[in-house]
């Protein structure tokens, strides 16, 4: 069979669906009640919480809202992020693990609720989750996840190979299905929430990269804004802005590709009972779902590409991801993938976000390394809640700055940041 052409490298599929009306940059000197830096999902939800409390808020974004990691994502709105529930149980115990799971689920609900409340055109879809096991290790991971869910009353259907095949082909050995989740066009969501916040009186400054942060004063090339409170929700934190924050986060890289629309018969072959958003048990996992216009959105990567310093430009990785998908679903062999793009996600060493005040200045809060859109929404909201309601519990043992790591601070200078983060993240994913 002749080699199929690679999809074209380009911008995320979502970009061309939403006309971008960029706000004016920050020019001159200004003051307000609170500043949020970063216009992704975390920053927008911090702004939303502050605006709900009656604060006069300024949002400072280097490009456009949703133009960073949020708008390049797959749009899965599920508590599953980089850690499964059984891995959280192994680290924190059943009670705290269940609480964390429900916080992430609340973050997914925040996005869904805001999309409906502000009638945002963002392809919001209610779709169940399906976690599928590959090989003996995958069967064991599914079993552990199902047991963890039962132990904390989260429910879900534990499926053996035969039961799974009736819901979804692919030759997987086991599965776990559960509902109450969504998928979304995250770029469209960020753009729509931006418009809603502007209509509420929020000052949104786009095209305003931050050059320095001095206390609670934010400076950009053309202006500055100061406030009593500052929330920083920046991806790929530059060391020049805060070296302490920068050393605690790195990025994990994936590739995403989108197909031509599937025919109804193809959808029935892929999802004979009902549609799912799917990911597997491998360390560098593949994941896929249907978009609102019935295209297949497929993501994945490789052990080498996941922690690569630079964004991928070669189609080699995405070709391998597509080839692996076609091997499992030969009935879709002729499905054409049209475009691909690299996606990044900030991560910490233990795959849990940092949501904390600056140890040297409690007026400044940071949201760092939120592993997925639901966590980003919850973390931005939580940082803002701690400003408007100081009695809000900090949960510092999970979200604080100084959590232990396998690779001691300072050793990345010897090993290099990609390798040291890879070691810690592999450790973090061990169930015990």
Short mmCIF file of C-alpha atoms in Angstrom, two decimals:
data_model
loop_
_atom_site.label_atom_id
_atom_site.label_comp_id
_atom_site.label_asym_id
_atom_site.label_seq_id
_atom_site.Cartn_x
_atom_site.Cartn_y
_atom_site.Cartn_z
CA UNK A 1 0.00 0.00 0.00
CA UNK A 2 1.47 3.42 -0.91
CA UNK A 3 2.52 5.72 1.92
CA UNK A 4 -0.18 8.23 2.75
CA UNK A 5 0.80 11.90 2.76
CA UNK A 6 1.34 13.53 6.15
CA UNK A 7 -1.17 16.11 7.33
CA UNK A 8 -0.02 19.70 6.98
CA UNK A 9 1.67 21.47 9.86
CA UNK A 10 -0.30 24.59 10.78
CA UNK A 11 -2.16 26.49 13.45
CA UNK A 12 -4.63 24.63 15.66
CA UNK A 13 -7.85 23.80 13.87
CA UNK A 14 -9.80 26.08 16.21
CA UNK A 15 -8.03 29.26 15.12
CA UNK A 16 -9.75 29.61 11.78
CA UNK A 17 -13.21 29.10 13.31
CA UNK A 18 -13.08 32.26 15.42
CA UNK A 19 -12.36 35.74 14.10
CA UNK A 20 -9.89 37.38 16.47
CA UNK A 21 -10.57 40.94 17.57
CA UNK A 22 -7.47 41.88 19.55
CA UNK A 23 -7.90 44.35 22.39
CA UNK A 24 -5.64 47.38 22.59
CA UNK A 25 -2.25 46.90 24.29
CA UNK A 26 -1.41 48.33 27.68
CA UNK A 27 -0.21 51.90 27.07
CA UNK A 28 0.65 54.36 29.81
CA UNK A 29 0.31 53.96 33.57
CA UNK A 30 -2.83 52.57 35.18
CA UNK A 31 -4.15 51.36 38.53
CA UNK A 32 -6.93 48.95 39.52
CA UNK A 33 -8.00 46.58 42.31
CA UNK A 34 -6.41 43.41 40.92
CA UNK A 35 -4.27 42.34 37.97
CA UNK A 36 -4.24 38.96 36.26
CA UNK A 37 -1.35 38.11 33.93
CA UNK A 38 -2.18 35.46 31.34
CA UNK A 39 -5.32 35.09 29.23
CA UNK A 40 -5.63 31.31 29.12
CA UNK A 41 -8.26 29.32 30.97
CA UNK A 42 -6.58 29.83 34.37
CA UNK A 43 -6.23 33.58 33.98
CA UNK A 44 -9.73 34.06 32.61
CA UNK A 45 -11.28 32.15 35.51
CA UNK A 46 -9.24 34.17 37.99
CA UNK A 47 -10.62 37.32 36.36
CA UNK A 48 -14.15 35.91 36.42
CA UNK A 49 -13.99 35.21 40.17
CA UNK A 50 -12.53 38.67 40.92
CA UNK A 51 -15.11 40.42 38.74
CA UNK A 52 -17.91 38.46 40.45
CA UNK A 53 -16.62 39.87 43.75
CA UNK A 54 -16.92 43.41 42.41
CA UNK A 55 -13.21 44.08 41.89
CA UNK A 56 -11.95 46.36 39.12
CA UNK A 57 -9.71 43.94 37.21
CA UNK A 58 -7.08 44.29 34.50
CA UNK A 59 -6.07 41.29 32.40
CA UNK A 60 -2.66 41.49 30.72
CA UNK A 61 -1.99 38.99 27.90
CA UNK A 62 1.11 38.76 25.74
CA UNK A 63 -0.67 37.69 22.52
CA UNK A 64 -4.43 37.03 22.47
CA UNK A 65 -6.63 35.28 25.00
CA UNK A 66 -6.39 31.55 24.37
CA UNK A 67 -3.35 32.01 22.16
CA UNK A 68 -1.05 29.94 24.39
CA UNK A 69 -1.36 26.40 25.67
CA UNK A 70 -5.11 26.58 26.37
CA UNK A 71 -6.05 27.24 22.76
CA UNK A 72 -3.78 24.50 21.41
CA UNK A 73 -5.27 21.76 23.60
CA UNK A 74 -7.49 18.78 22.81
CA UNK A 75 -10.38 20.19 24.85
CA UNK A 76 -10.98 17.17 27.10
CA UNK A 77 -12.97 18.33 30.13
CA UNK A 78 -12.42 15.42 32.48
CA UNK A 79 -10.87 15.04 35.96
CA UNK A 80 -8.38 12.63 34.40
CA UNK A 81 -5.34 14.68 33.56
CA UNK A 82 -1.79 13.46 33.88
CA UNK A 83 -2.67 11.34 36.92
CA UNK A 84 -5.38 8.73 37.33
CA UNK A 85 -7.39 8.37 40.53
CA UNK A 86 -5.53 5.25 41.73
CA UNK A 87 -2.25 7.15 41.42
CA UNK A 88 -3.68 9.97 43.54
CA UNK A 89 -4.84 7.41 46.11
CA UNK A 90 -1.33 5.95 46.29
CA UNK A 91 0.13 9.37 46.98
CA UNK A 92 -2.49 11.10 49.15
CA UNK A 93 -4.77 8.36 50.46
CA UNK A 94 -8.41 7.75 49.51
CA UNK A 95 -9.99 10.79 51.20
CA UNK A 96 -7.64 13.42 49.78
CA UNK A 97 -7.54 11.69 46.39
CA UNK A 98 -11.33 11.78 46.14
CA UNK A 99 -11.31 15.43 47.16
CA UNK A 100 -8.75 16.31 44.49
CA UNK A 101 -10.73 14.38 41.89
CA UNK A 102 -13.83 16.35 42.77
CA UNK A 103 -11.91 19.64 42.56
CA UNK A 104 -10.84 18.80 39.02
CA UNK A 105 -14.39 17.74 38.21
CA UNK A 106 -15.57 21.10 39.58
CA UNK A 107 -13.11 22.82 37.24
CA UNK A 108 -14.64 21.01 34.27
CA UNK A 109 -18.07 22.12 35.47
CA UNK A 110 -16.88 25.73 35.76
CA UNK A 111 -15.98 25.75 32.08
CA UNK A 112 -19.21 24.07 31.01
CA UNK A 113 -21.31 26.39 33.18
CA UNK A 114 -19.61 29.56 31.97
CA UNK A 115 -19.92 28.44 28.33
CA UNK A 116 -23.67 28.02 28.81
CA UNK A 117 -24.17 31.12 30.96
CA UNK A 118 -22.47 33.40 28.42
CA UNK A 119 -23.69 31.44 25.35
CA UNK A 120 -20.13 31.01 24.11
CA UNK A 121 -19.69 29.43 20.69
CA UNK A 122 -17.10 26.83 21.69
CA UNK A 123 -18.32 23.43 20.52
CA UNK A 124 -19.23 22.33 24.06
CA UNK A 125 -20.22 18.66 23.94
CA UNK A 126 -21.38 16.38 26.75
CA UNK A 127 -19.42 13.16 26.11
CA UNK A 128 -18.50 10.21 28.35
CA UNK A 129 -14.94 9.11 29.09
CA UNK A 130 -13.41 5.77 28.15
CA UNK A 131 -10.04 4.73 29.61
CA UNK A 132 -8.71 1.71 27.72
CA UNK A 133 -6.07 -0.82 28.72
CA UNK A 134 -3.30 -2.19 26.51
CA UNK A 135 -1.56 -5.42 27.47
CA UNK A 136 -1.30 -7.03 30.90
CA UNK A 137 -0.07 -3.79 32.48
CA UNK A 138 -3.04 -1.98 30.99
CA UNK A 139 -5.51 -4.53 32.33
CA UNK A 140 -3.98 -4.08 35.79
CA UNK A 141 -4.12 -0.27 35.55
CA UNK A 142 -7.80 -0.42 34.60
CA UNK A 143 -8.52 -2.80 37.48
CA UNK A 144 -6.75 -0.49 39.96
CA UNK A 145 -8.62 2.52 38.63
CA UNK A 146 -11.99 0.76 38.86
CA UNK A 147 -11.26 -0.32 42.44
CA UNK A 148 -10.19 3.21 43.40
CA UNK A 149 -13.38 4.63 41.97
CA UNK A 150 -15.53 2.11 43.85
CA UNK A 151 -13.68 2.84 47.10
CA UNK A 152 -14.61 6.53 46.97
CA UNK A 153 -18.09 6.13 45.44
CA UNK A 154 -17.30 7.64 42.06
CA UNK A 155 -18.90 4.88 40.01
CA UNK A 156 -18.07 3.87 36.46
CA UNK A 157 -18.34 0.70 34.38
CA UNK A 158 -15.40 -1.72 34.53
CA UNK A 159 -15.34 -3.53 31.18
CA UNK A 160 -13.56 -6.70 30.16
CA UNK A 161 -12.40 -7.13 26.57
CA UNK A 162 -15.71 -8.57 25.34
CA UNK A 163 -17.88 -5.92 26.98
CA UNK A 164 -15.56 -3.19 25.75
CA UNK A 165 -15.64 -4.46 22.15
CA UNK A 166 -19.42 -3.97 22.10
CA UNK A 167 -18.92 -0.28 22.92
CA UNK A 168 -15.72 0.45 21.05
CA UNK A 169 -13.52 -1.67 18.77
CA UNK A 170 -9.74 -1.48 18.68
CA UNK A 171 -8.71 -4.70 20.34
CA UNK A 172 -8.18 -3.19 23.78
CA UNK A 173 -7.98 -5.65 26.66
CA UNK A 174 -10.03 -3.75 29.27
CA UNK A 175 -11.80 -0.45 29.78
CA UNK A 176 -13.39 1.91 32.28
CA UNK A 177 -16.29 4.14 31.23
CA UNK A 178 -17.86 6.99 33.17
CA UNK A 179 -19.93 10.07 32.47
CA UNK A 180 -20.51 13.62 33.65
CA UNK A 181 -17.77 15.07 31.41
CA UNK A 182 -17.51 17.34 28.36
CA UNK A 183 -15.29 18.34 25.47
CA UNK A 184 -14.76 21.89 24.23
CA UNK A 185 -13.05 24.07 21.66
CA UNK A 186 -10.81 25.76 24.23
CA UNK A 187 -9.67 28.57 21.94
CA UNK A 188 -13.27 29.49 21.15
CA UNK A 189 -14.05 29.29 24.86
CA UNK A 190 -11.24 31.68 25.78
CA UNK A 191 -12.25 34.11 23.06
CA UNK A 192 -15.89 34.01 24.12
CA UNK A 193 -15.16 34.43 27.82
CA UNK A 194 -12.86 37.35 27.00
CA UNK A 195 -15.73 39.09 25.21
CA UNK A 196 -18.08 38.43 28.12
CA UNK A 197 -15.60 39.87 30.62
CA UNK A 198 -15.03 42.97 28.51
CA UNK A 199 -18.81 43.48 28.44
CA UNK A 200 -18.72 43.37 32.24
CA UNK A 201 -16.14 46.13 32.41
CA UNK A 202 -12.91 44.14 32.73
CA UNK A 203 -9.93 45.90 31.16
CA UNK A 204 -8.30 43.43 28.77
CA UNK A 205 -4.88 44.36 27.38
CA UNK A 206 -3.68 42.02 24.63
CA UNK A 207 -0.46 42.14 22.66
CA UNK A 208 1.22 43.17 25.92
CA UNK A 209 4.05 40.81 26.89
CA UNK A 210 5.17 41.35 30.47
CA UNK A 211 8.76 42.54 30.75
CA UNK A 212 9.05 42.83 34.53
CA UNK A 213 7.01 42.28 37.67
CA UNK A 214 7.99 44.63 40.49
CA UNK A 215 5.97 43.78 43.56
CA UNK A 216 2.41 44.12 42.30
CA UNK A 217 3.31 46.41 39.40
CA UNK A 218 3.29 44.79 35.96
CA UNK A 219 5.35 46.43 33.22
CA UNK A 220 5.03 45.86 29.48
CA UNK A 221 6.88 47.51 26.57
CA UNK A 222 4.39 50.37 26.37
CA UNK A 223 2.95 50.77 29.84
CA UNK A 224 2.43 49.58 33.39
CA UNK A 225 -0.44 48.73 35.72
CA UNK A 226 -0.40 48.43 39.50
CA UNK A 227 -2.87 47.00 42.02
CA UNK A 228 -2.98 45.69 45.60
CA UNK A 229 -3.26 42.10 44.28
CA UNK A 230 -1.65 40.24 41.39
CA UNK A 231 -2.35 36.75 40.02
CA UNK A 232 0.21 35.36 37.55
CA UNK A 233 -1.02 32.55 35.27
CA UNK A 234 1.80 32.29 32.74
CA UNK A 235 2.80 29.24 30.70
CA UNK A 236 6.51 28.47 30.28
CA UNK A 237 7.40 30.94 33.02
CA UNK A 238 10.50 32.93 31.97
CA UNK A 239 13.29 32.87 34.52
CA UNK A 240 13.62 36.63 34.04
CA UNK A 241 10.16 37.14 35.56
CA UNK A 242 10.58 34.75 38.49
CA UNK A 243 13.47 32.25 38.62
CA UNK A 244 11.91 30.38 41.56
CA UNK A 245 8.72 29.80 39.57
CA UNK A 246 10.56 29.00 36.36
CA UNK A 247 12.61 26.18 37.88
CA UNK A 248 9.47 24.46 39.17
CA UNK A 249 7.74 24.01 35.81
CA UNK A 250 8.60 22.51 32.47
CA UNK A 251 6.50 21.56 29.47
CA UNK A 252 5.35 18.21 28.19
CA UNK A 253 4.78 18.10 24.46
CA UNK A 254 2.24 16.26 22.38
CA UNK A 255 1.05 16.46 18.81
CA UNK A 256 -2.56 16.80 17.71
CA UNK A 257 -4.11 16.21 14.32
CA UNK A 258 -7.61 16.60 12.94
CA UNK A 259 -9.23 14.58 10.17
CA UNK A 260 -11.75 15.30 7.50
CA UNK A 261 -15.36 14.83 8.71
CA UNK A 262 -16.33 11.20 9.28
CA UNK A 263 -19.32 9.76 7.49
CA UNK A 264 -22.17 8.48 9.71
CA UNK A 265 -21.22 4.88 8.87
CA UNK A 266 -17.64 5.51 9.98
CA UNK A 267 -18.83 6.99 13.27
CA UNK A 268 -21.02 3.95 13.86
CA UNK A 269 -18.03 1.69 13.26
CA UNK A 270 -15.85 3.62 15.68
CA UNK A 271 -18.50 4.12 18.36
CA UNK A 272 -21.26 1.53 17.79
CA UNK A 273 -23.09 2.23 21.08
CA UNK A 274 -22.30 5.84 22.02
CA UNK A 275 -19.54 8.35 21.55
CA UNK A 276 -16.60 8.63 23.95
CA UNK A 277 -13.48 10.64 24.51
CA UNK A 278 -10.79 8.00 24.78
CA UNK A 279 -7.24 7.63 26.09
CA UNK A 280 -5.10 4.58 26.79
CA UNK A 281 -2.86 3.26 29.56
CA UNK A 282 0.53 3.67 27.90
CA UNK A 283 3.04 6.06 29.49
CA UNK A 284 2.99 8.32 26.43
CA UNK A 285 -0.67 7.81 25.78
CA UNK A 286 -2.77 8.27 22.66
CA UNK A 287 -6.13 10.00 22.93
CA UNK A 288 -8.96 10.89 20.58
CA UNK A 289 -12.50 12.19 20.32
CA UNK A 290 -14.95 13.53 17.77
CA UNK A 291 -15.42 17.26 17.33
CA UNK A 292 -18.81 18.92 16.98
CA UNK A 293 -18.56 18.71 13.20
CA UNK A 294 -17.65 14.98 13.36
CA UNK A 295 -13.93 15.24 12.68
CA UNK A 296 -11.58 12.95 14.55
CA UNK A 297 -9.19 14.79 16.86
CA UNK A 298 -6.23 12.54 17.61
CA UNK A 299 -3.24 13.20 19.88
CA UNK A 300 -0.15 11.45 21.11
CA UNK A 301 3.62 11.53 21.07
CA UNK A 302 6.78 9.60 21.77
CA UNK A 303 9.17 9.15 24.68
CA UNK A 304 11.68 11.42 22.96
CA UNK A 305 9.30 14.15 21.81
CA UNK A 306 7.42 14.51 25.12
CA UNK A 307 10.14 16.54 26.83
CA UNK A 308 11.81 18.03 23.76
CA UNK A 309 12.87 21.64 24.32
CA UNK A 310 11.60 22.93 20.99
CA UNK A 311 8.19 22.63 19.38
CA UNK A 312 8.10 19.80 16.85
CA UNK A 313 8.24 20.72 13.17
CA UNK A 314 8.80 17.30 11.57
CA UNK A 315 5.72 15.15 10.81
CA UNK A 316 7.52 11.99 11.94
CA UNK A 317 5.84 11.84 15.37
CA UNK A 318 2.34 12.63 14.13
CA UNK A 319 2.74 10.08 11.32
CA UNK A 320 3.55 7.43 13.94
CA UNK A 321 0.51 8.41 16.02
CA UNK A 322 -1.77 8.18 12.97
CA UNK A 323 -0.22 4.86 11.94
CA UNK A 324 -0.85 3.41 15.40
CA UNK A 325 -4.47 4.53 15.25
CA UNK A 326 -5.01 2.99 11.81
CA UNK A 327 -3.55 -0.32 12.96
CA UNK A 328 -6.24 -0.52 15.64
CA UNK A 329 -9.01 0.78 13.41
CA UNK A 330 -8.38 -0.57 9.89
CA UNK A 331 -11.94 0.30 8.91
CA UNK A 332 -10.76 3.95 8.96
CA UNK A 333 -7.67 3.31 6.86
CA UNK A 334 -8.85 5.76 4.18
CA UNK A 335 -9.67 8.55 6.66
CA UNK A 336 -7.59 11.59 5.71
CA UNK A 337 -5.96 13.74 8.38
CA UNK A 338 -5.79 17.34 7.25
CA UNK A 339 -3.69 19.28 9.74
CA UNK A 340 -1.45 18.79 12.74
CA UNK A 341 0.12 21.06 15.34
CA UNK A 342 2.32 20.68 18.41
CA UNK A 343 0.62 21.18 21.75
CA UNK A 344 2.29 21.92 25.06
CA UNK A 345 1.20 21.57 28.65
CA UNK A 346 3.08 22.98 31.63
CA UNK A 347 3.80 20.39 34.30
CA UNK A 348 5.39 20.33 37.72
CA UNK A 349 7.65 17.55 38.96
CA UNK A 350 4.79 15.71 40.67
CA UNK A 351 2.13 16.52 38.04
CA UNK A 352 0.01 18.54 40.46
CA UNK A 353 -0.39 22.30 40.00
CA UNK A 354 1.16 25.03 42.10
CA UNK A 355 -1.44 27.50 43.37
CA UNK A 356 0.18 29.60 46.04
CA UNK A 357 1.24 33.07 47.08
CA UNK A 358 4.81 34.15 46.49
CA UNK A 359 6.83 33.24 49.62
CA UNK A 360 8.50 36.64 49.40
CA UNK A 361 5.37 38.70 48.69
CA UNK A 362 1.93 37.38 49.75
CA UNK A 363 0.23 40.01 47.58
CA UNK A 364 1.32 38.01 44.50
CA UNK A 365 -0.25 34.64 43.66
CA UNK A 366 0.95 32.14 41.08
CA UNK A 367 -0.85 29.43 39.11
CA UNK A 368 1.73 27.10 37.58
CA UNK A 369 1.70 23.70 35.90
CA UNK A 370 -2.06 23.08 35.77
CA UNK A 371 -2.28 19.67 34.02
CA UNK A 372 -5.33 20.17 31.82
CA UNK A 373 -8.18 22.61 31.27
CA UNK A 374 -10.30 21.60 34.30
CA UNK A 375 -7.36 22.06 36.65
CA UNK A 376 -6.53 25.38 35.00
CA UNK A 377 -10.08 26.67 35.57
CA UNK A 378 -10.18 25.49 39.19
CA UNK A 379 -6.68 26.83 39.98
CA UNK A 380 -7.37 30.27 38.54
CA UNK A 381 -10.62 30.44 40.46
CA UNK A 382 -8.94 29.20 43.66
CA UNK A 383 -6.15 31.79 43.48
CA UNK A 384 -8.73 34.55 43.09
CA UNK A 385 -10.94 33.14 45.87
CA UNK A 386 -8.01 33.31 48.26
CA UNK A 387 -7.89 37.06 47.53
CA UNK A 388 -11.60 37.82 47.91
CA UNK A 389 -12.10 35.30 50.76
CA UNK A 390 -8.79 34.98 52.67
CA UNK A 391 -10.23 32.24 54.87
CA UNK A 392 -10.24 29.89 51.84
CA UNK A 393 -8.20 26.79 52.62
CA UNK A 394 -4.82 26.87 50.88
CA UNK A 395 -4.27 23.07 50.64
CA UNK A 396 -0.56 23.77 50.74
CA UNK A 397 0.47 20.11 51.08
CA UNK A 398 -0.84 19.59 47.54
CA UNK A 399 -0.57 23.00 45.86
CA UNK A 400 2.26 24.74 47.76
CA UNK A 401 5.64 25.77 46.36
CA UNK A 402 7.99 23.49 48.25
CA UNK A 403 6.85 19.94 47.63
CA UNK A 404 9.50 17.20 47.63
CA UNK A 405 10.92 15.94 44.37
CA UNK A 406 12.91 12.82 43.50
CA UNK A 407 15.54 14.90 41.72
CA UNK A 408 16.74 17.52 44.24
CA UNK A 409 16.53 21.19 43.34
CA UNK A 410 19.80 22.22 41.71
CA UNK A 411 20.53 18.82 40.15
CA UNK A 412 18.72 19.75 36.90
CA UNK A 413 21.74 21.94 36.21
CA UNK A 414 23.71 18.69 35.96
CA UNK A 415 21.13 16.37 34.37
CA UNK A 416 19.34 19.01 32.34
CA UNK A 417 15.76 20.06 32.89
CA UNK A 418 14.13 17.60 30.44
CA UNK A 419 15.78 14.53 31.97
CA UNK A 420 15.27 15.57 35.59
CA UNK A 421 11.58 16.30 34.99
CA UNK A 422 11.16 13.01 33.11
CA UNK A 423 12.59 11.09 36.09
CA UNK A 424 10.33 12.85 38.58
CA UNK A 425 7.21 12.46 36.43
CA UNK A 426 7.77 8.74 35.94
CA UNK A 427 8.05 8.47 39.73
CA UNK A 428 4.90 10.56 40.20
CA UNK A 429 2.91 8.16 38.00
CA UNK A 430 3.73 5.14 40.12
CA UNK A 431 0.55 4.16 41.96
CA UNK A 432 2.36 3.82 45.29
#
